[in-house]
XYZ file of C-alpha atoms in Angstrom:
404
model
C 16.994 19.001 5.716
C 15.267 16.324 6.983
C 12.205 16.233 9.595
C 14.055 16.941 13.349
C 12.850 14.499 15.372
C 9.751 15.782 17.353
C 8.610 15.564 20.865
C 5.410 14.257 22.464
C 3.344 17.045 23.808
C 1.562 14.607 25.789
C 4.270 13.091 27.555
C 7.631 15.319 26.597
C 9.156 11.898 25.975
C 10.915 11.431 22.520
C 9.034 9.821 19.662
C 10.932 7.392 17.865
C 8.369 8.060 14.729
C 8.360 9.883 11.606
C 12.161 11.019 11.874
C 14.611 10.593 9.699
C 17.646 8.949 11.606
C 20.338 11.990 11.625
C 22.644 11.992 9.232
C 20.575 14.262 7.138
C 23.837 15.992 6.250
C 26.264 13.490 5.059
C 26.222 11.943 1.764
C 24.753 8.819 1.201
C 27.039 5.821 0.433
C 26.287 4.852 -2.950
C 27.188 1.558 -1.278
C 23.705 -0.359 -1.635
C 23.474 -3.363 1.328
C 22.566 -7.440 0.806
C 19.562 -8.242 1.868
C 20.939 -10.941 3.810
C 23.422 -8.657 5.921
C 23.895 -9.044 9.582
C 21.232 -7.164 11.445
C 19.137 -6.284 8.114
C 16.091 -8.673 10.184
C 16.332 -9.197 13.795
C 13.316 -11.909 15.466
C 12.872 -10.612 18.732
C 11.518 -13.366 21.330
C 7.549 -14.387 21.155
C 7.035 -12.554 18.135
C 5.713 -15.732 16.785
C 2.782 -15.345 19.889
C 2.076 -11.982 18.976
C 1.337 -12.297 15.398
C -0.992 -14.632 15.996
C -3.205 -12.894 18.295
C -2.665 -9.648 15.895
C -4.075 -12.220 13.106
C -7.066 -12.510 15.321
C -7.781 -9.371 16.019
C -7.367 -8.421 12.334
C -9.989 -10.597 11.630
C -12.668 -8.550 12.875
C -12.050 -5.373 10.685
C -12.831 -4.534 6.823
C -11.937 -2.406 3.876
C -13.587 -1.365 0.044
C -12.619 -1.316 -2.925
C -12.381 -0.251 -6.955
C -10.660 -2.042 -9.672
C -8.844 -1.838 -13.164
C -6.839 -3.766 -15.410
C -3.703 -2.211 -17.266
C 0.178 -2.542 -18.314
C 3.494 -2.864 -16.190
C 6.370 -2.312 -18.219
C 9.336 -2.679 -16.903
C 12.643 -0.174 -18.077
C 15.370 -1.107 -20.330
C 19.340 -0.675 -19.283
C 18.459 -0.250 -16.141
C 21.863 0.373 -13.874
C 22.565 -3.076 -11.720
C 21.247 -2.266 -8.494
C 17.658 -1.703 -10.157
C 17.989 -4.320 -11.966
C 17.693 -6.712 -9.868
C 14.114 -9.182 -9.378
C 11.131 -9.028 -11.340
C 13.004 -5.733 -12.744
C 16.005 -7.695 -13.684
C 14.759 -7.783 -18.004
C 12.460 -5.159 -19.773
C 9.250 -6.259 -20.389
C 5.586 -5.284 -20.263
C 3.105 -7.765 -18.118
C -1.006 -7.149 -17.811
C -1.445 -5.879 -14.014
C -4.780 -5.846 -12.385
C -5.154 -3.377 -9.438
C -7.492 -2.486 -7.019
C -8.301 1.305 -4.618
C -9.047 0.634 -1.067
C -9.854 2.557 2.031
C -7.528 1.174 5.122
C -9.842 1.622 7.100
C -11.881 -0.922 9.546
C -14.766 1.151 9.763
C -16.944 2.193 6.618
C -16.432 6.362 7.014
C -17.645 8.816 5.047
C -14.738 9.436 2.191
C -14.567 13.386 3.643
C -13.218 11.443 6.910
C -9.376 11.725 7.192
C -7.743 7.861 6.608
C -5.329 6.143 5.055
C -5.916 4.997 1.244
C -4.051 2.608 -0.611
C -3.527 0.109 -3.479
C -2.869 -3.231 -4.466
C -1.988 -5.069 -7.197
C -1.226 -8.331 -8.902
C 1.446 -8.003 -12.482
C 0.969 -11.490 -14.598
C 3.377 -13.634 -15.907
C 6.360 -13.088 -13.992
C 8.892 -15.871 -13.900
C 10.881 -17.079 -11.658
C 11.146 -19.684 -8.060
C 8.205 -17.962 -5.687
C 7.857 -17.730 -2.233
C 5.051 -20.287 -2.041
C 6.318 -22.893 -4.282
C 3.281 -22.284 -6.776
C 3.219 -22.415 -10.473
C 1.318 -19.324 -11.628
C 3.562 -16.703 -12.772
C 2.578 -13.016 -10.367
C 3.778 -11.030 -8.210
C 1.826 -8.878 -5.635
C 2.811 -5.994 -4.324
C 0.627 -3.720 -1.468
C 0.652 -0.022 -0.818
C -0.117 2.812 1.170
C -0.615 6.734 0.765
C 1.964 7.510 3.264
C 5.420 5.983 4.053
C 5.813 5.067 7.346
C 2.891 2.837 8.982
C 2.224 3.149 12.853
C 1.779 -0.548 12.622
C 5.497 -0.752 13.350
C 5.992 -4.385 15.076
C 3.815 -6.678 16.337
C 3.192 -5.915 19.859
C 2.819 -2.022 18.562
C 0.425 -3.648 16.180
C -1.458 -6.171 19.141
C -1.648 -2.200 20.999
C -3.306 -0.443 19.070
C -6.149 -2.947 17.503
C -7.002 -3.737 20.901
C -7.319 -0.165 21.685
C -9.491 0.444 18.305
C -11.606 -2.733 19.873
C -11.902 -1.282 23.232
C -13.458 1.837 21.755
C -15.007 1.195 19.094
C -17.821 3.030 19.396
C -15.763 5.703 21.044
C -13.425 6.109 18.225
C -12.449 9.796 19.971
C -10.648 7.993 22.636
C -10.104 6.126 20.304
C -7.890 8.291 19.456
C -6.857 10.238 23.174
C -5.167 6.970 23.618
C -3.103 7.064 20.566
C -2.098 10.229 21.489
C -0.936 10.094 24.670
C 1.686 7.339 23.267
C 5.211 7.654 23.540
C 5.443 7.426 19.773
C 2.249 9.201 19.386
C 4.103 11.199 16.160
C 3.644 7.461 13.897
C 0.549 6.236 16.302
C -1.300 9.760 15.072
C -0.349 10.034 11.343
C -2.687 8.290 9.966
C -5.587 10.415 11.240
C -4.112 13.268 10.506
C -3.515 13.186 7.156
C -5.415 16.317 5.122
C -9.244 15.925 3.805
C -7.621 14.846 1.277
C -5.441 13.138 0.203
C -1.835 13.249 1.359
C -0.811 16.635 2.024
C 2.632 16.191 3.469
C 5.577 18.683 2.704
C 7.823 15.252 2.599
C 6.495 14.125 -0.375
C 8.416 17.078 -2.168
C 11.288 15.475 -4.753
C 10.134 12.252 -4.456
C 10.392 10.684 -7.798
C 9.502 14.056 -9.086
C 6.233 13.993 -6.974
C 4.906 17.045 -6.195
C 2.881 17.595 -3.000
C -0.590 18.624 -1.957
C -2.584 15.585 -3.652
C -6.314 15.451 -3.208
C -7.660 12.115 -5.685
C -7.152 8.815 -5.082
C -5.323 9.164 -8.516
C -3.384 12.018 -8.186
C -1.953 10.595 -4.717
C 1.701 8.608 -3.722
C 1.805 5.243 -2.568
C 3.939 3.317 -0.430
C 5.557 0.191 0.162
C 6.669 1.266 3.481
C 8.204 -1.780 4.430
C 11.415 -3.342 2.460
C 11.699 -6.159 0.812
C 14.202 -7.849 -1.127
C 15.658 -6.689 -3.974
C 17.589 -9.361 -5.740
C 20.810 -9.018 -4.311
C 19.985 -6.135 -2.668
C 16.893 -3.807 -0.051
C 14.354 -1.913 -1.064
C 11.092 -0.236 -0.145
C 8.817 0.772 -3.451
C 6.533 3.344 -4.314
C 4.627 4.477 -6.966
C 3.794 7.533 -7.712
C 1.086 9.454 -10.451
C 2.545 10.473 -13.785
C -0.460 11.554 -16.448
C -0.836 15.522 -16.816
C -4.394 14.358 -16.387
C -3.899 13.473 -12.965
C -1.069 16.214 -12.074
C -4.117 19.149 -12.957
C -6.088 17.766 -9.814
C -3.101 17.558 -7.175
C -4.060 20.516 -5.378
C -7.738 19.766 -5.206
C -9.012 18.800 -1.555
C -12.355 16.981 -0.321
C -14.918 19.535 0.777
C -16.878 18.819 4.124
C -20.237 19.763 1.448
C -18.932 16.245 -0.679
C -20.591 13.104 -0.891
C -19.825 10.593 1.512
C -18.237 8.828 -1.208
C -16.603 11.703 -3.134
C -13.487 9.638 -3.716
C -14.529 6.248 -5.251
C -17.104 8.391 -7.639
C -14.366 10.884 -8.882
C -12.171 7.896 -9.145
C -14.565 6.121 -11.138
C -15.002 9.359 -13.426
C -11.676 9.858 -13.559
C -10.470 6.428 -14.683
C -13.498 6.698 -17.313
C -12.335 9.452 -19.106
C -8.474 9.248 -18.810
C -5.215 7.515 -19.039
C -4.172 6.988 -15.916
C -0.332 5.897 -15.499
C 1.740 5.651 -12.478
C 5.637 5.531 -12.009
C 6.583 2.192 -10.349
C 9.941 3.411 -8.278
C 12.300 1.968 -6.099
C 15.078 3.486 -2.527
C 17.452 0.974 -1.656
C 18.732 0.346 1.308
C 22.116 1.375 2.406
C 22.502 2.509 5.688
C 20.711 0.444 8.393
C 21.194 3.052 11.364
C 19.083 5.562 9.214
C 16.931 3.016 7.069
C 15.765 0.262 9.799
C 14.109 -2.754 8.081
C 12.339 -3.465 11.471
C 10.988 -0.040 12.621
C 8.013 0.710 9.809
C 8.373 4.218 11.919
C 10.827 5.873 10.658
C 11.362 7.079 7.117
C 13.727 6.764 4.973
C 15.290 10.088 3.542
C 13.793 10.284 0.089
C 16.167 13.439 -0.621
C 19.036 11.272 0.852
C 18.166 7.971 -0.508
C 15.983 8.583 -3.710
C 13.271 6.673 -5.366
C 14.577 5.451 -8.675
C 12.097 4.699 -11.284
C 12.267 0.919 -12.332
C 8.540 0.581 -14.328
C 5.662 2.840 -15.624
C 1.790 1.316 -15.060
C -0.470 2.179 -17.911
C -4.346 2.063 -17.305
C -6.800 2.953 -20.661
C -10.225 4.140 -19.542
C -12.351 2.044 -18.014
C -14.949 1.711 -15.474
C -13.842 0.921 -12.206
C -16.908 0.098 -11.012
C -18.236 -3.314 -12.636
C -19.715 -5.351 -10.016
C -18.372 -8.149 -10.956
C -15.078 -7.482 -11.112
C -15.179 -5.673 -7.208
C -16.989 -8.960 -6.074
C -14.669 -11.673 -7.694
C -12.141 -9.810 -5.936
C -13.647 -9.445 -2.392
C -15.023 -13.293 -1.991
C -12.351 -15.533 -4.958
C -8.864 -13.552 -4.901
C -6.394 -12.590 -2.491
C -3.403 -9.588 -2.971
C -0.870 -10.753 -0.660
C 3.151 -9.070 -0.460
C 4.338 -12.665 0.666
C 2.546 -13.581 -2.897
C 5.758 -13.408 -5.620
C 9.807 -14.115 -6.394
C 12.031 -15.159 -3.844
C 13.835 -11.889 -5.104
C 11.158 -10.031 -3.543
C 11.006 -11.677 -0.167
C 8.511 -8.920 2.213
C 11.654 -8.013 5.259
C 11.012 -7.367 8.635
C 8.939 -7.931 11.705
C 5.624 -5.839 10.616
C 5.876 -8.134 7.011
C 6.511 -11.538 9.064
C 3.333 -10.635 10.798
C 1.678 -10.158 7.959
C 2.910 -13.879 6.358
C 0.140 -15.400 8.830
C -2.232 -12.076 9.148
C -3.120 -12.065 5.627
C -3.124 -15.898 5.525
C -5.739 -16.250 8.412
C -7.874 -13.799 7.155
C -8.164 -14.991 3.797
C -8.964 -18.452 5.271
C -12.423 -16.180 7.052
C -12.974 -14.526 4.413
C -13.175 -18.071 2.019
C -15.321 -19.260 5.159
C -17.723 -16.159 5.247
C -18.464 -16.406 1.495
C -18.833 -19.887 1.436
C -15.410 -21.205 -0.556
C -13.176 -23.677 -0.057
C -10.565 -22.066 -1.914
C -8.813 -18.952 -3.222
C -9.147 -18.068 -7.019
C -5.434 -17.211 -8.012
C -5.861 -16.461 -11.713
C -2.820 -17.214 -14.590
C -3.548 -13.995 -17.108
C -6.423 -11.740 -17.707
C -8.204 -14.324 -19.137
C -9.452 -15.437 -15.726
C -10.703 -11.875 -14.730
C -14.450 -11.932 -14.840
C -15.764 -10.613 -17.903
C -16.833 -7.127 -17.697
C -20.496 -6.225 -17.322
C -22.870 -3.336 -17.110
C -23.481 -1.783 -13.903
C -26.704 -1.621 -12.712
C -28.769 1.188 -14.880
C -30.289 3.185 -12.532
C -29.311 5.490 -9.792
C -27.611 4.619 -6.888
C -27.795 6.613 -3.768
C -24.802 9.087 -4.624
C -23.597 7.337 -6.949
C -24.441 7.786 -10.600
C -25.638 5.188 -13.215
C -23.064 6.381 -15.919
C -21.990 2.836 -16.578
C -19.472 3.095 -20.304
C -16.283 4.694 -21.369
C -18.457 6.228 -23.973
C -21.321 7.628 -21.782
C -18.773 9.132 -19.897
C -16.352 10.853 -22.316
């Protein structure tokens, strides 16, 4: 049974947010909608103007990261509705992935906040959205299935509130709690400490609820993409036995302020980390809107189905050269990839501008004329040992051998 539509306790109005759109007692049709079907994307008037206003706001925000390298394996014998785009043929590809804290201000890890991943997959053949020659496909994810930045206007309003209350986050939180869509606007800040104790994660691609560490979190594309002939949202879910052992652990108030990066680094150095990559296909626009990211697609009625596996052998995710190179020189953009995986919906149209403008600013600040688009792992900086001295709240462990 899916969640009922909740009422906004502050205004008494019906929120249009996290609830799935009725129909939970009826089976899914099993007929997958085409990506260019009428109504999949609807562009409202004045959207482009609002997108550029949002872009100016986001150029003032920031994030942190850890980086790893691994393998992305597309499964064999996928059914037709799944064997689309880069998943049309089986194969194994190199991948680099970054874990991020998606907060505009640097806050301690024991403060509830969204956490995300971005990945770049190498060796992907096919016509690209930007017409580049590089054979890469980018994906971005967040650790809850909906997004409060559900369209350009909402994004502008929330970002404006944040800027006005930059040094008074309590007032910012109060303003968000008074919105008509408060259940969505405050969802990220209500994530438990830490990471994703959300009951609706149960049965999502066989992933249990109550995740603790970054490596044990589910991740969601939140927005829809073209999936070859069809439309899908994507999910990345932990598979490794060691990851599942820590799925019920919590961050404590007494833990170091960088406990998530500290734990993720130690875990990756000692364990193989594995994820499933799943697709959730569009069947009904009334229950699975593409243009409103505040509405969750019911994972029980419209299940996530695995199309690939991601594997990371033990390694150090805190290599300075790798991390700085990622921050300063490359970009991971959901619009960077195959035409058959074109991002869909108003928020993705906004991201196309925001990401490009943010990249330009980052290059100027860091003194570069253009970003680097690596063609393979050979162009990723050769790993070098991190500092051997103790850093504040960060141990001096520097190699997999030492960690084990």
